[in-house]
Amino acid sequence: MKFKFNLKYLLLTILLFLIEVLIATVLKDQFFIRAYLGDVIVVMLLYTFVKSFLIINDVKLILGIFVFSCLIEFAQFFNIAEKLGFQPGSLMYIVIGNSFSWIDIVCYAAGCLLLYLFVKIKDKI
């Protein structure tokens, strides 16, 4: 793992972040998009953010993001945001989340699988 700035990944990170904001605000009433697609995209957002600053093995990064996502999801099971003192509606409360769902883990896995496939296709090109 080496530090190296990558503008392409930073621009992708900004684009994915704006899509997530759009989902959370404008598309908040579109259940499928809000509940599932946002979770698929968020792992891609994490991937592009890390790749903006680090040269790192793609498979290890994708695996690490999946594990990290699962840890956050399991922390929601134990209401960690409330235990840390974050108020409902606060930024950190929203970022950490407040409801555990196995379907979210499936969405994270789907996002990571898509990332893996993109990486493999990119490597072949």
Short mmCIF file of N, CA and C in Angstrom, two decimals:
data_model
loop_
_atom_site.label_atom_id
_atom_site.label_comp_id
_atom_site.label_asym_id
_atom_site.label_seq_id
_atom_site.Cartn_x
_atom_site.Cartn_y
_atom_site.Cartn_z
N MET A 1 0.85 -1.17 0.00
CA MET A 1 0.00 0.00 0.00
C MET A 1 0.90 1.23 0.00
N LYS A 2 0.66 2.11 -1.00
CA LYS A 2 1.42 3.34 -1.11
C LYS A 2 0.47 4.52 -1.25
N PHE A 3 0.90 5.66 -0.74
CA PHE A 3 0.12 6.87 -0.89
C PHE A 3 0.36 7.45 -2.28
N LYS A 4 -0.72 7.71 -3.02
CA LYS A 4 -0.62 8.38 -4.30
C LYS A 4 -2.00 8.93 -4.66
N PHE A 5 -2.03 10.22 -4.92
CA PHE A 5 -3.29 10.87 -5.25
C PHE A 5 -3.72 10.48 -6.67
N ASN A 6 -5.02 10.19 -6.84
CA ASN A 6 -5.56 9.82 -8.14
C ASN A 6 -6.81 10.66 -8.38
N LEU A 7 -6.71 11.61 -9.28
CA LEU A 7 -7.81 12.54 -9.57
C LEU A 7 -9.03 11.81 -10.13
N LYS A 8 -8.81 10.81 -10.97
CA LYS A 8 -9.94 10.08 -11.57
C LYS A 8 -10.81 9.45 -10.48
N TYR A 9 -10.18 8.81 -9.50
CA TYR A 9 -10.95 8.20 -8.42
C TYR A 9 -11.59 9.24 -7.52
N LEU A 10 -10.92 10.37 -7.33
CA LEU A 10 -11.53 11.43 -6.52
C LEU A 10 -12.79 11.98 -7.21
N LEU A 11 -12.73 12.18 -8.50
CA LEU A 11 -13.90 12.65 -9.24
C LEU A 11 -15.03 11.63 -9.19
N LEU A 12 -14.69 10.34 -9.30
CA LEU A 12 -15.70 9.29 -9.15
C LEU A 12 -16.30 9.30 -7.75
N THR A 13 -15.46 9.54 -6.75
CA THR A 13 -15.93 9.62 -5.37
C THR A 13 -16.93 10.76 -5.21
N ILE A 14 -16.61 11.90 -5.77
CA ILE A 14 -17.52 13.05 -5.68
C ILE A 14 -18.83 12.75 -6.39
N LEU A 15 -18.76 12.13 -7.56
CA LEU A 15 -19.96 11.77 -8.30
C LEU A 15 -20.83 10.79 -7.51
N LEU A 16 -20.21 9.75 -6.95
CA LEU A 16 -20.97 8.78 -6.16
C LEU A 16 -21.55 9.41 -4.90
N PHE A 17 -20.80 10.31 -4.28
CA PHE A 17 -21.31 11.01 -3.10
C PHE A 17 -22.54 11.84 -3.46
N LEU A 18 -22.47 12.54 -4.59
CA LEU A 18 -23.62 13.35 -5.02
C LEU A 18 -24.82 12.46 -5.33
N ILE A 19 -24.58 11.29 -5.89
CA ILE A 19 -25.67 10.34 -6.14
C ILE A 19 -26.29 9.89 -4.82
N GLU A 20 -25.45 9.61 -3.83
CA GLU A 20 -25.95 9.22 -2.50
C GLU A 20 -26.77 10.35 -1.87
N VAL A 21 -26.31 11.58 -2.00
CA VAL A 21 -27.07 12.72 -1.47
C VAL A 21 -28.40 12.84 -2.20
N LEU A 22 -28.39 12.66 -3.51
CA LEU A 22 -29.62 12.70 -4.30
C LEU A 22 -30.60 11.61 -3.83
N ILE A 23 -30.08 10.42 -3.59
CA ILE A 23 -30.92 9.33 -3.11
C ILE A 23 -31.51 9.67 -1.74
N ALA A 24 -30.69 10.24 -0.86
CA ALA A 24 -31.14 10.54 0.50
C ALA A 24 -32.11 11.71 0.57
N THR A 25 -32.10 12.57 -0.44
CA THR A 25 -32.94 13.76 -0.39
C THR A 25 -34.07 13.70 -1.40
N VAL A 26 -33.76 13.81 -2.65
CA VAL A 26 -34.76 13.88 -3.71
C VAL A 26 -35.49 12.55 -3.90
N LEU A 27 -34.76 11.44 -3.83
CA LEU A 27 -35.35 10.12 -4.07
C LEU A 27 -35.70 9.37 -2.79
N LYS A 28 -35.81 10.08 -1.69
CA LYS A 28 -36.03 9.43 -0.39
C LYS A 28 -37.33 8.64 -0.32
N ASP A 29 -38.30 8.97 -1.17
CA ASP A 29 -39.57 8.27 -1.15
C ASP A 29 -39.61 7.07 -2.11
N GLN A 30 -38.54 6.89 -2.87
CA GLN A 30 -38.44 5.74 -3.78
C GLN A 30 -37.82 4.59 -3.00
N PHE A 31 -38.67 3.71 -2.47
CA PHE A 31 -38.22 2.70 -1.50
C PHE A 31 -37.06 1.86 -2.01
N PHE A 32 -37.19 1.28 -3.19
CA PHE A 32 -36.14 0.39 -3.70
C PHE A 32 -34.80 1.11 -3.80
N ILE A 33 -34.83 2.32 -4.36
CA ILE A 33 -33.60 3.08 -4.54
C ILE A 33 -33.00 3.44 -3.19
N ARG A 34 -33.82 3.95 -2.29
CA ARG A 34 -33.34 4.38 -0.96
C ARG A 34 -32.85 3.20 -0.13
N ALA A 35 -33.62 2.12 -0.12
CA ALA A 35 -33.31 1.00 0.77
C ALA A 35 -32.22 0.09 0.25
N TYR A 36 -32.15 -0.10 -1.05
CA TYR A 36 -31.23 -1.11 -1.59
C TYR A 36 -30.11 -0.52 -2.45
N LEU A 37 -30.46 0.27 -3.43
CA LEU A 37 -29.45 0.80 -4.34
C LEU A 37 -28.44 1.68 -3.61
N GLY A 38 -28.90 2.46 -2.64
CA GLY A 38 -27.97 3.29 -1.85
C GLY A 38 -26.92 2.47 -1.15
N ASP A 39 -27.30 1.29 -0.64
CA ASP A 39 -26.33 0.42 0.05
C ASP A 39 -25.36 -0.22 -0.93
N VAL A 40 -25.82 -0.51 -2.14
CA VAL A 40 -24.92 -1.05 -3.16
C VAL A 40 -23.90 0.02 -3.55
N ILE A 41 -24.37 1.23 -3.72
CA ILE A 41 -23.49 2.33 -4.16
C ILE A 41 -22.51 2.75 -3.07
N VAL A 42 -22.92 2.67 -1.80
CA VAL A 42 -22.05 3.18 -0.74
C VAL A 42 -20.73 2.41 -0.66
N VAL A 43 -20.73 1.11 -0.97
CA VAL A 43 -19.46 0.38 -0.94
C VAL A 43 -18.58 0.84 -2.10
N MET A 44 -19.18 1.21 -3.21
CA MET A 44 -18.42 1.75 -4.33
C MET A 44 -17.83 3.11 -3.98
N LEU A 45 -18.60 3.89 -3.24
CA LEU A 45 -18.12 5.19 -2.77
C LEU A 45 -16.89 5.01 -1.88
N LEU A 46 -16.96 4.07 -0.96
CA LEU A 46 -15.80 3.81 -0.09
C LEU A 46 -14.59 3.36 -0.90
N TYR A 47 -14.83 2.50 -1.88
CA TYR A 47 -13.74 2.00 -2.73
C TYR A 47 -13.06 3.14 -3.48
N THR A 48 -13.86 3.99 -4.15
CA THR A 48 -13.25 5.08 -4.92
C THR A 48 -12.57 6.09 -4.01
N PHE A 49 -13.10 6.29 -2.80
CA PHE A 49 -12.46 7.22 -1.87
C PHE A 49 -11.07 6.72 -1.47
N VAL A 50 -10.97 5.46 -1.11
CA VAL A 50 -9.66 4.90 -0.73
C VAL A 50 -8.71 4.94 -1.92
N LYS A 51 -9.21 4.56 -3.10
CA LYS A 51 -8.36 4.54 -4.30
C LYS A 51 -7.93 5.95 -4.72
N SER A 52 -8.61 6.98 -4.22
CA SER A 52 -8.22 8.36 -4.51
C SER A 52 -6.86 8.71 -3.89
N PHE A 53 -6.49 7.97 -2.83
CA PHE A 53 -5.29 8.33 -2.09
C PHE A 53 -4.28 7.20 -1.92
N LEU A 54 -4.68 5.98 -2.21
CA LEU A 54 -3.80 4.84 -1.97
C LEU A 54 -3.72 3.93 -3.17
N ILE A 55 -2.54 3.36 -3.38
CA ILE A 55 -2.39 2.25 -4.30
C ILE A 55 -2.46 1.01 -3.42
N ILE A 56 -3.47 0.21 -3.63
CA ILE A 56 -3.74 -0.92 -2.75
C ILE A 56 -4.33 -2.06 -3.59
N ASN A 57 -4.08 -3.27 -3.17
CA ASN A 57 -4.63 -4.44 -3.85
C ASN A 57 -6.14 -4.36 -3.86
N ASP A 58 -6.72 -4.46 -5.06
CA ASP A 58 -8.16 -4.29 -5.22
C ASP A 58 -8.97 -5.33 -4.45
N VAL A 59 -8.56 -6.57 -4.53
CA VAL A 59 -9.32 -7.64 -3.87
C VAL A 59 -9.29 -7.45 -2.35
N LYS A 60 -8.13 -7.13 -1.81
CA LYS A 60 -8.03 -6.90 -0.36
C LYS A 60 -8.87 -5.70 0.05
N LEU A 61 -8.86 -4.66 -0.77
CA LEU A 61 -9.66 -3.47 -0.46
C LEU A 61 -11.14 -3.80 -0.49
N ILE A 62 -11.59 -4.50 -1.51
CA ILE A 62 -13.01 -4.86 -1.60
C ILE A 62 -13.42 -5.73 -0.43
N LEU A 63 -12.59 -6.68 -0.08
CA LEU A 63 -12.88 -7.53 1.09
C LEU A 63 -12.93 -6.70 2.37
N GLY A 64 -11.98 -5.79 2.52
CA GLY A 64 -11.94 -4.92 3.69
C GLY A 64 -13.17 -4.03 3.79
N ILE A 65 -13.62 -3.53 2.66
CA ILE A 65 -14.82 -2.69 2.64
C ILE A 65 -16.04 -3.51 3.03
N PHE A 66 -16.12 -4.75 2.55
CA PHE A 66 -17.25 -5.60 2.92
C PHE A 66 -17.25 -5.88 4.43
N VAL A 67 -16.09 -6.21 4.97
CA VAL A 67 -15.99 -6.47 6.41
C VAL A 67 -16.36 -5.22 7.20
N PHE A 68 -15.82 -4.07 6.79
CA PHE A 68 -16.13 -2.80 7.45
C PHE A 68 -17.64 -2.52 7.41
N SER A 69 -18.25 -2.73 6.26
CA SER A 69 -19.69 -2.50 6.11
C SER A 69 -20.50 -3.41 7.03
N CYS A 70 -20.07 -4.67 7.11
CA CYS A 70 -20.76 -5.62 8.00
C CYS A 70 -20.59 -5.22 9.46
N LEU A 71 -19.40 -4.75 9.83
CA LEU A 71 -19.19 -4.31 11.21
C LEU A 71 -20.09 -3.14 11.56
N ILE A 72 -20.22 -2.20 10.65
CA ILE A 72 -21.12 -1.06 10.88
C ILE A 72 -22.56 -1.55 11.01
N GLU A 73 -22.94 -2.48 10.15
CA GLU A 73 -24.31 -3.01 10.20
C GLU A 73 -24.57 -3.73 11.52
N PHE A 74 -23.60 -4.54 11.98
CA PHE A 74 -23.78 -5.24 13.26
C PHE A 74 -23.76 -4.26 14.43
N ALA A 75 -23.02 -3.16 14.29
CA ALA A 75 -23.04 -2.13 15.33
C ALA A 75 -24.44 -1.53 15.45
N GLN A 76 -25.14 -1.45 14.33
CA GLN A 76 -26.52 -0.95 14.37
C GLN A 76 -27.42 -1.88 15.18
N PHE A 77 -27.15 -3.17 15.11
CA PHE A 77 -27.92 -4.14 15.88
C PHE A 77 -27.85 -3.82 17.37
N PHE A 78 -26.69 -3.34 17.81
CA PHE A 78 -26.47 -3.02 19.22
C PHE A 78 -26.73 -1.54 19.53
N ASN A 79 -27.36 -0.82 18.60
CA ASN A 79 -27.71 0.60 18.79
C ASN A 79 -26.51 1.44 19.20
N ILE A 80 -25.39 1.22 18.53
CA ILE A 80 -24.14 1.88 18.91
C ILE A 80 -24.24 3.41 18.79
N ALA A 81 -24.99 3.91 17.82
CA ALA A 81 -25.11 5.37 17.67
C ALA A 81 -25.71 6.00 18.92
N GLU A 82 -26.74 5.37 19.47
CA GLU A 82 -27.35 5.88 20.69
C GLU A 82 -26.41 5.74 21.87
N LYS A 83 -25.72 4.61 21.95
CA LYS A 83 -24.80 4.38 23.07
C LYS A 83 -23.62 5.34 23.05
N LEU A 84 -23.26 5.82 21.84
CA LEU A 84 -22.19 6.81 21.74
C LEU A 84 -22.70 8.23 22.01
N GLY A 85 -24.01 8.35 22.21
CA GLY A 85 -24.58 9.65 22.57
C GLY A 85 -25.02 10.51 21.40
N PHE A 86 -25.05 9.95 20.20
CA PHE A 86 -25.50 10.74 19.05
C PHE A 86 -27.02 10.85 19.07
N GLN A 87 -27.51 12.03 18.80
CA GLN A 87 -28.93 12.30 18.80
C GLN A 87 -29.57 11.87 17.49
N PRO A 88 -30.77 11.30 17.54
CA PRO A 88 -31.46 10.96 16.29
C PRO A 88 -31.54 12.19 15.37
N GLY A 89 -31.20 11.98 14.11
CA GLY A 89 -31.21 13.07 13.14
C GLY A 89 -29.86 13.75 12.97
N SER A 90 -28.93 13.53 13.91
CA SER A 90 -27.60 14.13 13.77
C SER A 90 -26.83 13.43 12.66
N LEU A 91 -25.83 14.10 12.13
CA LEU A 91 -25.05 13.55 11.02
C LEU A 91 -24.45 12.20 11.37
N MET A 92 -23.82 12.07 12.52
CA MET A 92 -23.19 10.80 12.89
C MET A 92 -24.22 9.70 13.13
N TYR A 93 -25.36 10.07 13.65
CA TYR A 93 -26.43 9.09 13.85
C TYR A 93 -26.90 8.53 12.51
N ILE A 94 -26.99 9.43 11.53
CA ILE A 94 -27.40 9.01 10.19
C ILE A 94 -26.31 8.19 9.52
N VAL A 95 -25.05 8.61 9.66
CA VAL A 95 -23.94 7.89 9.03
C VAL A 95 -23.80 6.48 9.61
N ILE A 96 -23.85 6.36 10.92
CA ILE A 96 -23.72 5.05 11.56
C ILE A 96 -24.98 4.21 11.31
N GLY A 97 -26.11 4.86 11.31
CA GLY A 97 -27.37 4.14 11.11
C GLY A 97 -27.96 3.69 12.42
N ASN A 98 -29.19 3.20 12.34
CA ASN A 98 -29.85 2.83 13.58
C ASN A 98 -30.72 1.58 13.46
N SER A 99 -30.66 0.90 12.32
CA SER A 99 -31.46 -0.32 12.23
C SER A 99 -30.71 -1.40 11.47
N PHE A 100 -30.56 -2.53 12.10
CA PHE A 100 -29.86 -3.67 11.51
C PHE A 100 -30.76 -4.35 10.49
N SER A 101 -30.15 -4.79 9.38
CA SER A 101 -30.91 -5.53 8.37
C SER A 101 -29.97 -6.48 7.63
N TRP A 102 -30.38 -7.74 7.55
CA TRP A 102 -29.61 -8.71 6.77
C TRP A 102 -29.63 -8.33 5.29
N ILE A 103 -30.69 -7.71 4.85
CA ILE A 103 -30.79 -7.31 3.45
C ILE A 103 -29.72 -6.26 3.12
N ASP A 104 -29.41 -5.39 4.08
CA ASP A 104 -28.33 -4.42 3.86
C ASP A 104 -27.01 -5.14 3.61
N ILE A 105 -26.76 -6.20 4.35
CA ILE A 105 -25.52 -6.96 4.16
C ILE A 105 -25.51 -7.60 2.77
N VAL A 106 -26.65 -8.08 2.33
CA VAL A 106 -26.75 -8.63 0.96
C VAL A 106 -26.45 -7.53 -0.06
N CYS A 107 -26.95 -6.32 0.18
CA CYS A 107 -26.69 -5.20 -0.73
C CYS A 107 -25.21 -4.84 -0.73
N TYR A 108 -24.57 -4.84 0.43
CA TYR A 108 -23.13 -4.58 0.49
C TYR A 108 -22.36 -5.65 -0.29
N ALA A 109 -22.79 -6.89 -0.14
CA ALA A 109 -22.14 -7.99 -0.87
C ALA A 109 -22.33 -7.81 -2.38
N ALA A 110 -23.52 -7.41 -2.79
CA ALA A 110 -23.79 -7.18 -4.22
C ALA A 110 -22.90 -6.05 -4.75
N GLY A 111 -22.77 -4.98 -3.98
CA GLY A 111 -21.91 -3.87 -4.39
C GLY A 111 -20.46 -4.30 -4.50
N CYS A 112 -20.01 -5.10 -3.54
CA CYS A 112 -18.63 -5.58 -3.57
C CYS A 112 -18.41 -6.54 -4.73
N LEU A 113 -19.39 -7.36 -5.02
CA LEU A 113 -19.29 -8.27 -6.17
C LEU A 113 -19.21 -7.47 -7.47
N LEU A 114 -20.04 -6.44 -7.60
CA LEU A 114 -19.98 -5.59 -8.78
C LEU A 114 -18.61 -4.92 -8.90
N LEU A 115 -18.09 -4.43 -7.79
CA LEU A 115 -16.75 -3.83 -7.80
C LEU A 115 -15.72 -4.84 -8.28
N TYR A 116 -15.79 -6.05 -7.75
CA TYR A 116 -14.85 -7.10 -8.15
C TYR A 116 -14.93 -7.36 -9.65
N LEU A 117 -16.16 -7.45 -10.17
CA LEU A 117 -16.34 -7.68 -11.61
C LEU A 117 -15.80 -6.51 -12.43
N PHE A 118 -16.04 -5.28 -11.99
CA PHE A 118 -15.50 -4.11 -12.68
C PHE A 118 -13.98 -4.15 -12.72
N VAL A 119 -13.37 -4.51 -11.59
CA VAL A 119 -11.91 -4.58 -11.51
C VAL A 119 -11.37 -5.64 -12.47
N LYS A 120 -12.01 -6.80 -12.49
CA LYS A 120 -11.56 -7.88 -13.38
C LYS A 120 -11.71 -7.49 -14.84
N ILE A 121 -12.82 -6.83 -15.18
CA ILE A 121 -13.02 -6.38 -16.56
C ILE A 121 -12.00 -5.31 -16.92
N LYS A 122 -11.76 -4.38 -15.99
CA LYS A 122 -10.77 -3.32 -16.21
C LYS A 122 -9.38 -3.91 -16.43
N ASP A 123 -9.04 -4.94 -15.67
CA ASP A 123 -7.73 -5.58 -15.81
C ASP A 123 -7.55 -6.25 -17.17
N LYS A 124 -8.64 -6.76 -17.73
CA LYS A 124 -8.57 -7.44 -19.03
C LYS A 124 -8.48 -6.46 -20.19
N ILE A 125 -8.96 -5.23 -19.96
CA ILE A 125 -8.97 -4.23 -21.06
C ILE A 125 -7.62 -3.62 -21.26
#
